[in-house]
């Protein structure tokens, strides 16, 4: 099924403040929204790293009351969103601040939806299902990858069904995103690799998506250049703030690109896989990316050639097949350089799981903007190649 893509293009984005130390300004932004009491959403790891304390200090300096909600899993769950909404209501909050990676940020977005509508988060799966604006939402990302802080996506895990579902709406674009590269120093090398590959896939998929356009292409290309050129060095030099700024900027630009151009089959398949096995999202992307690129290449070879050139691959005199091969090799080499040697089998996925995974991938909104129209059989074949 292929939706007709409108020739019109819109571009949604939060107010973005970028730079080392900007997390300390969260109190000022909360007060401009008339915050009486703030729900601060995070997780135990981010709290242990000290970033929640910085938010608390900033709110205290402005005399703003707050309560903490840190019961968020690495893939945020339906019941965690519902409990967070209960905490928000019972504490009398009127502003939400999230500090953390994609999980606390997605959970906070989910909480905003539930308190605005007064219904279960499960009722809002899909595109443009929201009818009421959420409370003011301020996000502070502590990883350089998910871009939940600039996107119109919410990804929630339904543990009962062993699947993730997506909510896509400009109503979930945060009001303010405070993007502070200093917060990413607490990422370990594995998380840096996961989120970095996630951001790179965002940029690749946004550039070849059927929803791409002149407003998203420059962000996607610059994100690819920044992440491809600096990710390996950043993981090797974790305390170099200049490198962290480059990756954080790349992640942000990838987010602006994919939030507006949407994504493709890597993400549709990755959401299905992550819901099934509760694996890190970036890891799922890393396992699948070169297989999907190889599958999609023939649908838009000129755009994939631009991607190859952006990665520094010399394409002069090469035919389409050779460019495709070089691009796939480059992606595999980059994955290995940041420590990924994963296959699906290593994580216990077998041939018998492929039909279940493929059915759910076909239901994901990201499949609709994949450059090559994908049948259930196509998706099954790509999963099989990644085993």
CSV table of C-alpha atoms in Angstrom, one decimal:
chain,number,residue,atom,x,y,z
A,1,UNK,CA,0.0,0.0,0.0
A,2,UNK,CA,1.5,3.4,-1.0
A,3,UNK,CA,0.0,6.7,0.2
A,4,UNK,CA,0.2,9.5,-2.4
A,5,UNK,CA,2.7,11.9,-1.1
A,6,UNK,CA,1.6,15.5,-1.3
A,7,UNK,CA,3.9,17.9,-3.3
A,8,UNK,CA,3.6,20.4,-0.4
A,9,UNK,CA,6.2,20.3,2.4
A,10,UNK,CA,5.9,21.5,6.0
A,11,UNK,CA,8.7,21.6,8.5
A,12,UNK,CA,8.0,21.3,12.3
A,13,UNK,CA,10.6,21.8,15.0
A,14,UNK,CA,10.7,22.8,18.6
A,15,UNK,CA,12.4,25.9,19.9
A,16,UNK,CA,16.0,24.6,20.0
A,17,UNK,CA,18.8,25.8,22.4
A,18,UNK,CA,22.1,24.2,21.5
A,19,UNK,CA,25.3,24.3,23.4
A,20,UNK,CA,27.4,23.1,26.4
A,21,UNK,CA,25.8,23.9,29.7
A,22,UNK,CA,22.3,24.9,28.3
A,23,UNK,CA,20.6,22.3,30.6
A,24,UNK,CA,21.1,24.7,33.5
A,25,UNK,CA,18.5,27.1,31.8
A,26,UNK,CA,15.6,24.7,32.2
A,27,UNK,CA,14.2,26.6,35.1
A,28,UNK,CA,13.9,29.8,33.0
A,29,UNK,CA,12.0,28.0,30.3
A,30,UNK,CA,9.7,26.3,32.8
A,31,UNK,CA,8.9,29.7,34.3
A,32,UNK,CA,8.0,31.2,30.9
A,33,UNK,CA,5.3,28.5,30.6
A,34,UNK,CA,3.9,29.5,34.0
A,35,UNK,CA,5.0,26.3,35.7
A,36,UNK,CA,3.4,25.8,39.1
A,37,UNK,CA,4.7,22.3,39.5
A,38,UNK,CA,6.9,20.3,37.0
A,39,UNK,CA,6.9,16.6,36.5
A,40,UNK,CA,10.5,15.7,35.9
A,41,UNK,CA,10.7,12.4,33.9
A,42,UNK,CA,14.0,10.4,33.8
A,43,UNK,CA,15.4,7.0,34.5
A,44,UNK,CA,17.7,5.6,37.3
A,45,UNK,CA,20.9,5.7,35.1
A,46,UNK,CA,20.5,9.3,34.1
A,47,UNK,CA,19.7,10.2,37.7
A,48,UNK,CA,22.9,8.4,38.9
A,49,UNK,CA,24.9,10.3,36.3
A,50,UNK,CA,23.8,13.6,38.0
A,51,UNK,CA,21.8,15.2,35.2
A,52,UNK,CA,18.5,15.1,37.2
A,53,UNK,CA,20.2,17.0,40.0
A,54,UNK,CA,21.2,19.8,37.6
A,55,UNK,CA,17.5,20.1,36.5
A,56,UNK,CA,16.4,20.1,40.1
A,57,UNK,CA,18.9,22.9,41.0
A,58,UNK,CA,17.7,25.0,38.1
A,59,UNK,CA,14.0,24.6,39.0
A,60,UNK,CA,14.8,25.4,42.7
A,61,UNK,CA,16.7,28.5,41.7
A,62,UNK,CA,13.5,29.7,40.0
A,63,UNK,CA,11.4,28.7,43.0
A,64,UNK,CA,9.5,26.1,41.0
A,65,UNK,CA,8.0,23.1,42.7
A,66,UNK,CA,8.5,19.7,41.1
A,67,UNK,CA,8.2,16.0,41.5
A,68,UNK,CA,10.4,13.2,40.1
A,69,UNK,CA,9.2,10.2,38.0
A,70,UNK,CA,12.1,7.9,37.2
A,71,UNK,CA,10.4,4.5,36.7
A,72,UNK,CA,11.2,4.3,33.0
A,73,UNK,CA,12.6,1.1,31.3
A,74,UNK,CA,15.1,1.3,28.4
A,75,UNK,CA,12.1,0.7,26.0
A,76,UNK,CA,9.3,2.7,27.7
A,77,UNK,CA,6.2,0.6,28.5
A,78,UNK,CA,2.5,1.3,28.3
A,79,UNK,CA,2.1,0.9,32.1
A,80,UNK,CA,5.0,3.3,32.8
A,81,UNK,CA,3.3,6.0,30.7
A,82,UNK,CA,0.0,5.4,32.5
A,83,UNK,CA,1.6,5.5,35.9
A,84,UNK,CA,3.5,8.7,35.0
A,85,UNK,CA,0.2,10.4,34.0
A,86,UNK,CA,-1.3,9.4,37.3
A,87,UNK,CA,1.7,11.0,39.2
A,88,UNK,CA,1.3,14.1,37.1
A,89,UNK,CA,-2.4,14.4,37.9
A,90,UNK,CA,-2.2,13.6,41.6
A,91,UNK,CA,0.7,16.0,42.1
A,92,UNK,CA,-1.1,18.8,40.3
A,93,UNK,CA,1.7,19.4,37.7
A,94,UNK,CA,1.2,21.7,34.7
A,95,UNK,CA,4.6,21.3,32.9
A,96,UNK,CA,6.7,18.3,31.9
A,97,UNK,CA,10.5,18.2,31.7
A,98,UNK,CA,12.3,15.0,30.6
A,99,UNK,CA,16.0,14.5,30.9
A,100,UNK,CA,17.5,11.3,29.4
A,101,UNK,CA,17.7,9.3,26.3
A,102,UNK,CA,14.9,8.3,24.0
A,103,UNK,CA,13.1,6.3,26.6
A,104,UNK,CA,12.4,9.0,29.2
A,105,UNK,CA,11.7,11.5,26.4
A,106,UNK,CA,9.2,9.2,24.7
A,107,UNK,CA,7.7,8.3,28.1
A,108,UNK,CA,7.3,12.1,28.8
A,109,UNK,CA,5.6,12.6,25.4
A,110,UNK,CA,3.3,9.7,26.2
A,111,UNK,CA,2.4,11.1,29.6
A,112,UNK,CA,1.5,14.5,28.0
A,113,UNK,CA,-0.8,12.7,25.6
A,114,UNK,CA,-2.6,10.7,28.3
A,115,UNK,CA,-3.1,13.7,30.7
A,116,UNK,CA,-4.4,15.9,27.9
A,117,UNK,CA,-6.9,13.3,26.5
A,118,UNK,CA,-7.7,11.3,29.7
A,119,UNK,CA,-7.5,8.0,27.8
A,120,UNK,CA,-5.1,5.0,27.5
A,121,UNK,CA,-1.9,5.6,25.5
A,122,UNK,CA,-2.9,2.4,23.5
A,123,UNK,CA,-5.7,4.4,21.8
A,124,UNK,CA,-3.4,6.8,20.0
A,125,UNK,CA,-1.3,4.4,17.8
A,126,UNK,CA,-0.8,5.7,14.2
A,127,UNK,CA,-0.6,9.1,12.4
A,128,UNK,CA,-2.4,12.2,13.5
A,129,UNK,CA,-4.7,10.6,16.2
A,130,UNK,CA,-4.3,13.4,18.8
A,131,UNK,CA,-7.0,16.0,19.2
A,132,UNK,CA,-6.0,17.9,22.3
A,133,UNK,CA,-2.6,19.8,22.8
A,134,UNK,CA,-0.3,18.3,25.5
A,135,UNK,CA,1.0,20.3,28.4
A,136,UNK,CA,4.2,22.3,27.9
A,137,UNK,CA,7.0,19.9,27.2
A,138,UNK,CA,10.8,20.6,27.7
A,139,UNK,CA,13.2,17.9,26.7
A,140,UNK,CA,16.9,17.6,27.6
A,141,UNK,CA,18.6,14.7,25.6
A,142,UNK,CA,21.5,12.9,27.3
A,143,UNK,CA,22.3,10.7,24.3
A,144,UNK,CA,23.3,11.7,20.8
A,145,UNK,CA,21.0,9.6,18.6
A,146,UNK,CA,17.3,9.1,19.2
A,147,UNK,CA,16.3,12.8,18.5
A,148,UNK,CA,13.1,12.3,20.4
A,149,UNK,CA,13.7,15.9,21.5
A,150,UNK,CA,13.0,17.3,18.1
A,151,UNK,CA,10.7,14.8,16.5
A,152,UNK,CA,7.0,14.2,16.0
A,153,UNK,CA,7.4,10.5,16.9
A,154,UNK,CA,6.6,8.6,20.2
A,155,UNK,CA,7.6,4.9,20.3
A,156,UNK,CA,6.1,2.9,23.2
A,157,UNK,CA,6.6,-0.8,24.0
A,158,UNK,CA,3.5,-3.0,24.6
A,159,UNK,CA,5.0,-5.9,26.6
A,160,UNK,CA,1.7,-7.9,26.6
A,161,UNK,CA,1.8,-8.1,22.7
A,162,UNK,CA,5.7,-8.1,22.5
A,163,UNK,CA,5.6,-5.2,20.1
A,164,UNK,CA,6.3,-1.5,19.9
A,165,UNK,CA,3.8,1.0,18.5
A,166,UNK,CA,4.3,4.4,17.0
A,167,UNK,CA,2.4,7.7,17.5
A,168,UNK,CA,3.2,10.3,14.9
A,169,UNK,CA,1.8,13.8,15.3
A,170,UNK,CA,3.1,17.4,15.3
A,171,UNK,CA,1.2,17.7,18.6
A,172,UNK,CA,4.1,15.7,20.2
A,173,UNK,CA,6.9,17.9,19.0
A,174,UNK,CA,8.2,19.4,22.2
A,175,UNK,CA,8.0,23.1,23.0
A,176,UNK,CA,11.6,23.5,23.9
A,177,UNK,CA,14.7,21.2,23.3
A,178,UNK,CA,17.8,22.0,25.4
A,179,UNK,CA,20.6,20.2,23.5
A,180,UNK,CA,23.6,20.1,25.8
A,181,UNK,CA,26.6,18.0,24.5
A,182,UNK,CA,28.0,17.9,28.1
A,183,UNK,CA,25.3,15.5,29.1
A,184,UNK,CA,26.5,12.8,26.7
A,185,UNK,CA,29.8,12.2,28.6
A,186,UNK,CA,27.9,9.7,30.7
A,187,UNK,CA,27.2,7.4,27.7
A,188,UNK,CA,29.3,4.2,27.7
A,189,UNK,CA,30.9,3.2,24.4
A,190,UNK,CA,28.1,0.7,23.6
A,191,UNK,CA,25.4,3.3,24.1
A,192,UNK,CA,27.5,5.9,22.1
A,193,UNK,CA,27.7,3.3,19.2
A,194,UNK,CA,23.9,2.4,19.4
A,195,UNK,CA,22.7,6.0,19.4
A,196,UNK,CA,25.3,7.1,16.8
A,197,UNK,CA,24.2,4.4,14.4
A,198,UNK,CA,20.6,5.2,15.1
A,199,UNK,CA,21.2,8.8,14.1
A,200,UNK,CA,23.1,7.8,11.0
A,201,UNK,CA,20.2,5.6,9.9
A,202,UNK,CA,17.7,8.5,10.6
A,203,UNK,CA,19.7,10.6,8.1
A,204,UNK,CA,20.0,7.9,5.5
A,205,UNK,CA,16.3,6.9,5.6
A,206,UNK,CA,15.1,10.5,5.7
A,207,UNK,CA,17.2,11.3,2.6
A,208,UNK,CA,15.8,8.5,0.5
A,209,UNK,CA,12.3,8.6,2.0
A,210,UNK,CA,9.4,9.3,-0.3
A,211,UNK,CA,8.6,12.3,2.0
A,212,UNK,CA,12.0,13.9,1.5
A,213,UNK,CA,12.3,17.4,0.1
A,214,UNK,CA,14.4,20.6,0.0
A,215,UNK,CA,13.6,21.4,3.7
A,216,UNK,CA,14.9,18.1,5.0
A,217,UNK,CA,17.7,17.1,2.5
A,218,UNK,CA,20.4,19.6,3.8
A,219,UNK,CA,19.9,18.4,7.4
A,220,UNK,CA,20.1,14.7,6.4
A,221,UNK,CA,23.3,15.2,4.4
A,222,UNK,CA,25.0,17.3,7.1
A,223,UNK,CA,24.0,14.8,9.7
A,224,UNK,CA,25.6,12.0,7.6
A,225,UNK,CA,28.8,14.0,7.2
A,226,UNK,CA,29.1,14.9,10.9
A,227,UNK,CA,28.3,11.4,12.2
A,228,UNK,CA,30.3,9.4,9.6
A,229,UNK,CA,33.3,11.7,10.1
A,230,UNK,CA,33.3,11.9,13.9
A,231,UNK,CA,31.6,8.9,15.6
A,232,UNK,CA,34.6,6.5,15.7
A,233,UNK,CA,36.8,9.3,17.1
A,234,UNK,CA,34.2,10.3,19.7
A,235,UNK,CA,34.0,6.8,21.0
A,236,UNK,CA,37.8,6.6,21.2
A,237,UNK,CA,38.0,10.0,22.9
A,238,UNK,CA,35.0,10.2,25.2
A,239,UNK,CA,35.9,13.4,27.0
A,240,UNK,CA,36.5,15.5,23.9
A,241,UNK,CA,33.6,18.0,24.1
A,242,UNK,CA,34.2,19.3,20.6
A,243,UNK,CA,33.7,15.8,19.1
A,244,UNK,CA,30.6,15.4,21.3
A,245,UNK,CA,29.2,18.7,20.0
A,246,UNK,CA,29.7,17.5,16.4
A,247,UNK,CA,27.9,14.2,17.0
A,248,UNK,CA,25.1,15.9,19.0
A,249,UNK,CA,24.6,18.4,16.2
A,250,UNK,CA,24.6,15.6,13.7
A,251,UNK,CA,22.0,13.7,15.7
A,252,UNK,CA,19.9,16.9,16.0
A,253,UNK,CA,20.0,17.5,12.2
A,254,UNK,CA,19.2,13.8,11.5
A,255,UNK,CA,16.2,14.3,13.8
A,256,UNK,CA,14.9,17.4,12.0
A,257,UNK,CA,15.3,15.5,8.8
A,258,UNK,CA,13.4,12.3,9.8
A,259,UNK,CA,10.8,14.0,11.8
A,260,UNK,CA,9.6,15.8,8.7
A,261,UNK,CA,10.5,13.3,5.9
A,262,UNK,CA,9.6,10.3,8.0
A,263,UNK,CA,11.7,7.1,7.8
A,264,UNK,CA,11.7,3.7,6.0
A,265,UNK,CA,12.0,-0.1,6.3
A,266,UNK,CA,15.0,-0.1,8.7
A,267,UNK,CA,12.9,1.6,11.3
A,268,UNK,CA,9.7,-0.3,10.6
A,269,UNK,CA,11.7,-3.6,11.0
A,270,UNK,CA,13.7,-2.3,13.9
A,271,UNK,CA,10.6,-1.3,15.9
A,272,UNK,CA,9.2,-4.8,15.3
A,273,UNK,CA,12.4,-6.4,16.4
A,274,UNK,CA,12.9,-4.1,19.5
A,275,UNK,CA,9.3,-4.8,20.7
A,276,UNK,CA,9.8,-8.6,20.2
A,277,UNK,CA,13.1,-8.9,22.0
A,278,UNK,CA,13.3,-5.7,24.1
A,279,UNK,CA,16.7,-4.9,22.6
A,280,UNK,CA,18.3,-1.4,22.3
A,281,UNK,CA,16.8,0.4,19.3
A,282,UNK,CA,20.2,1.4,17.8
A,283,UNK,CA,21.4,-2.2,18.0
A,284,UNK,CA,18.3,-3.3,16.0
A,285,UNK,CA,19.1,-0.6,13.4
A,286,UNK,CA,22.7,-1.7,13.2
A,287,UNK,CA,21.8,-5.3,12.5
A,288,UNK,CA,19.5,-4.3,9.6
A,289,UNK,CA,20.9,-1.2,8.0
A,290,UNK,CA,23.1,-2.6,5.2
A,291,UNK,CA,20.5,-5.3,4.2
A,292,UNK,CA,17.8,-2.6,3.8
A,293,UNK,CA,20.1,-0.3,1.9
A,294,UNK,CA,21.0,-3.1,-0.5
A,295,UNK,CA,17.3,-3.9,-0.9
A,296,UNK,CA,16.3,-0.2,-1.5
A,297,UNK,CA,19.2,0.9,-3.7
A,298,UNK,CA,17.5,0.2,-7.0
A,299,UNK,CA,14.5,2.3,-6.2
A,300,UNK,CA,16.6,5.6,-6.0
A,301,UNK,CA,20.2,5.0,-7.1
A,302,UNK,CA,21.0,8.6,-7.7
A,303,UNK,CA,20.1,9.5,-4.1
A,304,UNK,CA,22.1,6.6,-2.7
A,305,UNK,CA,25.0,7.7,-4.8
A,306,UNK,CA,24.9,11.1,-3.1
A,307,UNK,CA,24.9,9.3,0.2
A,308,UNK,CA,28.0,7.3,-0.9
A,309,UNK,CA,29.7,10.5,-1.9
A,310,UNK,CA,28.8,12.2,1.4
A,311,UNK,CA,30.6,9.3,3.1
A,312,UNK,CA,33.7,10.1,1.1
A,313,UNK,CA,33.3,7.1,-1.4
A,314,UNK,CA,34.8,7.9,-4.8
A,315,UNK,CA,32.1,7.0,-7.2
A,316,UNK,CA,33.8,8.1,-10.4
A,317,UNK,CA,33.6,5.5,-13.2
A,318,UNK,CA,31.6,3.1,-11.0
A,319,UNK,CA,28.3,1.5,-12.2
A,320,UNK,CA,25.2,1.3,-10.0
A,321,UNK,CA,26.1,-2.2,-8.7
A,322,UNK,CA,29.6,-1.1,-7.8
A,323,UNK,CA,28.4,2.0,-5.9
A,324,UNK,CA,25.8,-0.1,-4.0
A,325,UNK,CA,28.5,-2.6,-3.1
A,326,UNK,CA,30.9,0.1,-1.9
A,327,UNK,CA,28.2,1.8,0.2
A,328,UNK,CA,27.2,-1.5,1.8
A,329,UNK,CA,30.9,-2.3,2.6
A,330,UNK,CA,31.3,1.2,4.1
A,331,UNK,CA,28.4,0.8,6.4
A,332,UNK,CA,29.6,-2.7,7.5
A,333,UNK,CA,33.1,-1.3,8.1
A,334,UNK,CA,31.8,1.7,10.1
A,335,UNK,CA,29.6,-0.7,12.2
A,336,UNK,CA,32.7,-2.9,13.0
A,337,UNK,CA,34.7,0.2,13.9
A,338,UNK,CA,32.3,1.2,16.6
A,339,UNK,CA,32.1,-2.4,17.9
A,340,UNK,CA,29.0,-4.0,16.2
A,341,UNK,CA,29.4,-7.5,14.9
A,342,UNK,CA,25.9,-8.4,15.7
A,343,UNK,CA,23.5,-10.7,13.7
A,344,UNK,CA,19.9,-11.5,14.6
A,345,UNK,CA,20.8,-15.1,15.4
A,346,UNK,CA,23.2,-13.9,18.1
A,347,UNK,CA,20.1,-12.5,19.9
A,348,UNK,CA,18.1,-15.6,19.6
A,349,UNK,CA,16.0,-14.8,16.5
A,350,UNK,CA,15.3,-17.8,14.4
A,351,UNK,CA,13.7,-18.5,11.0
A,352,UNK,CA,10.4,-19.3,12.8
A,353,UNK,CA,10.2,-15.8,14.2
A,354,UNK,CA,10.4,-14.0,10.9
A,355,UNK,CA,6.6,-14.2,10.0
A,356,UNK,CA,5.6,-12.5,13.3
A,357,UNK,CA,8.3,-9.8,13.0
A,358,UNK,CA,7.4,-9.2,9.3
A,359,UNK,CA,3.7,-8.8,10.0
A,360,UNK,CA,4.3,-6.1,12.6
A,361,UNK,CA,6.9,-4.3,10.5
A,362,UNK,CA,4.3,-4.1,7.7
A,363,UNK,CA,1.9,-2.4,10.1
A,364,UNK,CA,4.5,0.3,11.1
A,365,UNK,CA,3.9,3.8,9.7
A,366,UNK,CA,7.6,4.0,8.7
A,367,UNK,CA,7.1,1.4,6.0
A,368,UNK,CA,4.8,3.8,4.1
A,369,UNK,CA,7.6,6.2,3.1
A,370,UNK,CA,10.2,3.5,2.3
A,371,UNK,CA,11.6,4.3,-1.2
A,372,UNK,CA,11.0,0.8,-2.5
A,373,UNK,CA,7.5,-0.6,-2.1
A,374,UNK,CA,7.8,-3.5,0.2
A,375,UNK,CA,5.6,-6.6,0.3
A,376,UNK,CA,5.4,-8.9,3.3
A,377,UNK,CA,7.7,-11.4,1.4
A,378,UNK,CA,10.3,-8.6,0.8
A,379,UNK,CA,10.5,-7.9,4.5
A,380,UNK,CA,10.8,-11.6,5.3
A,381,UNK,CA,13.7,-11.9,2.9
A,382,UNK,CA,15.5,-9.0,4.4
A,383,UNK,CA,15.1,-10.3,7.9
A,384,UNK,CA,16.4,-13.7,6.7
A,385,UNK,CA,19.5,-12.0,5.2
A,386,UNK,CA,20.2,-10.3,8.6
A,387,UNK,CA,20.0,-13.6,10.6
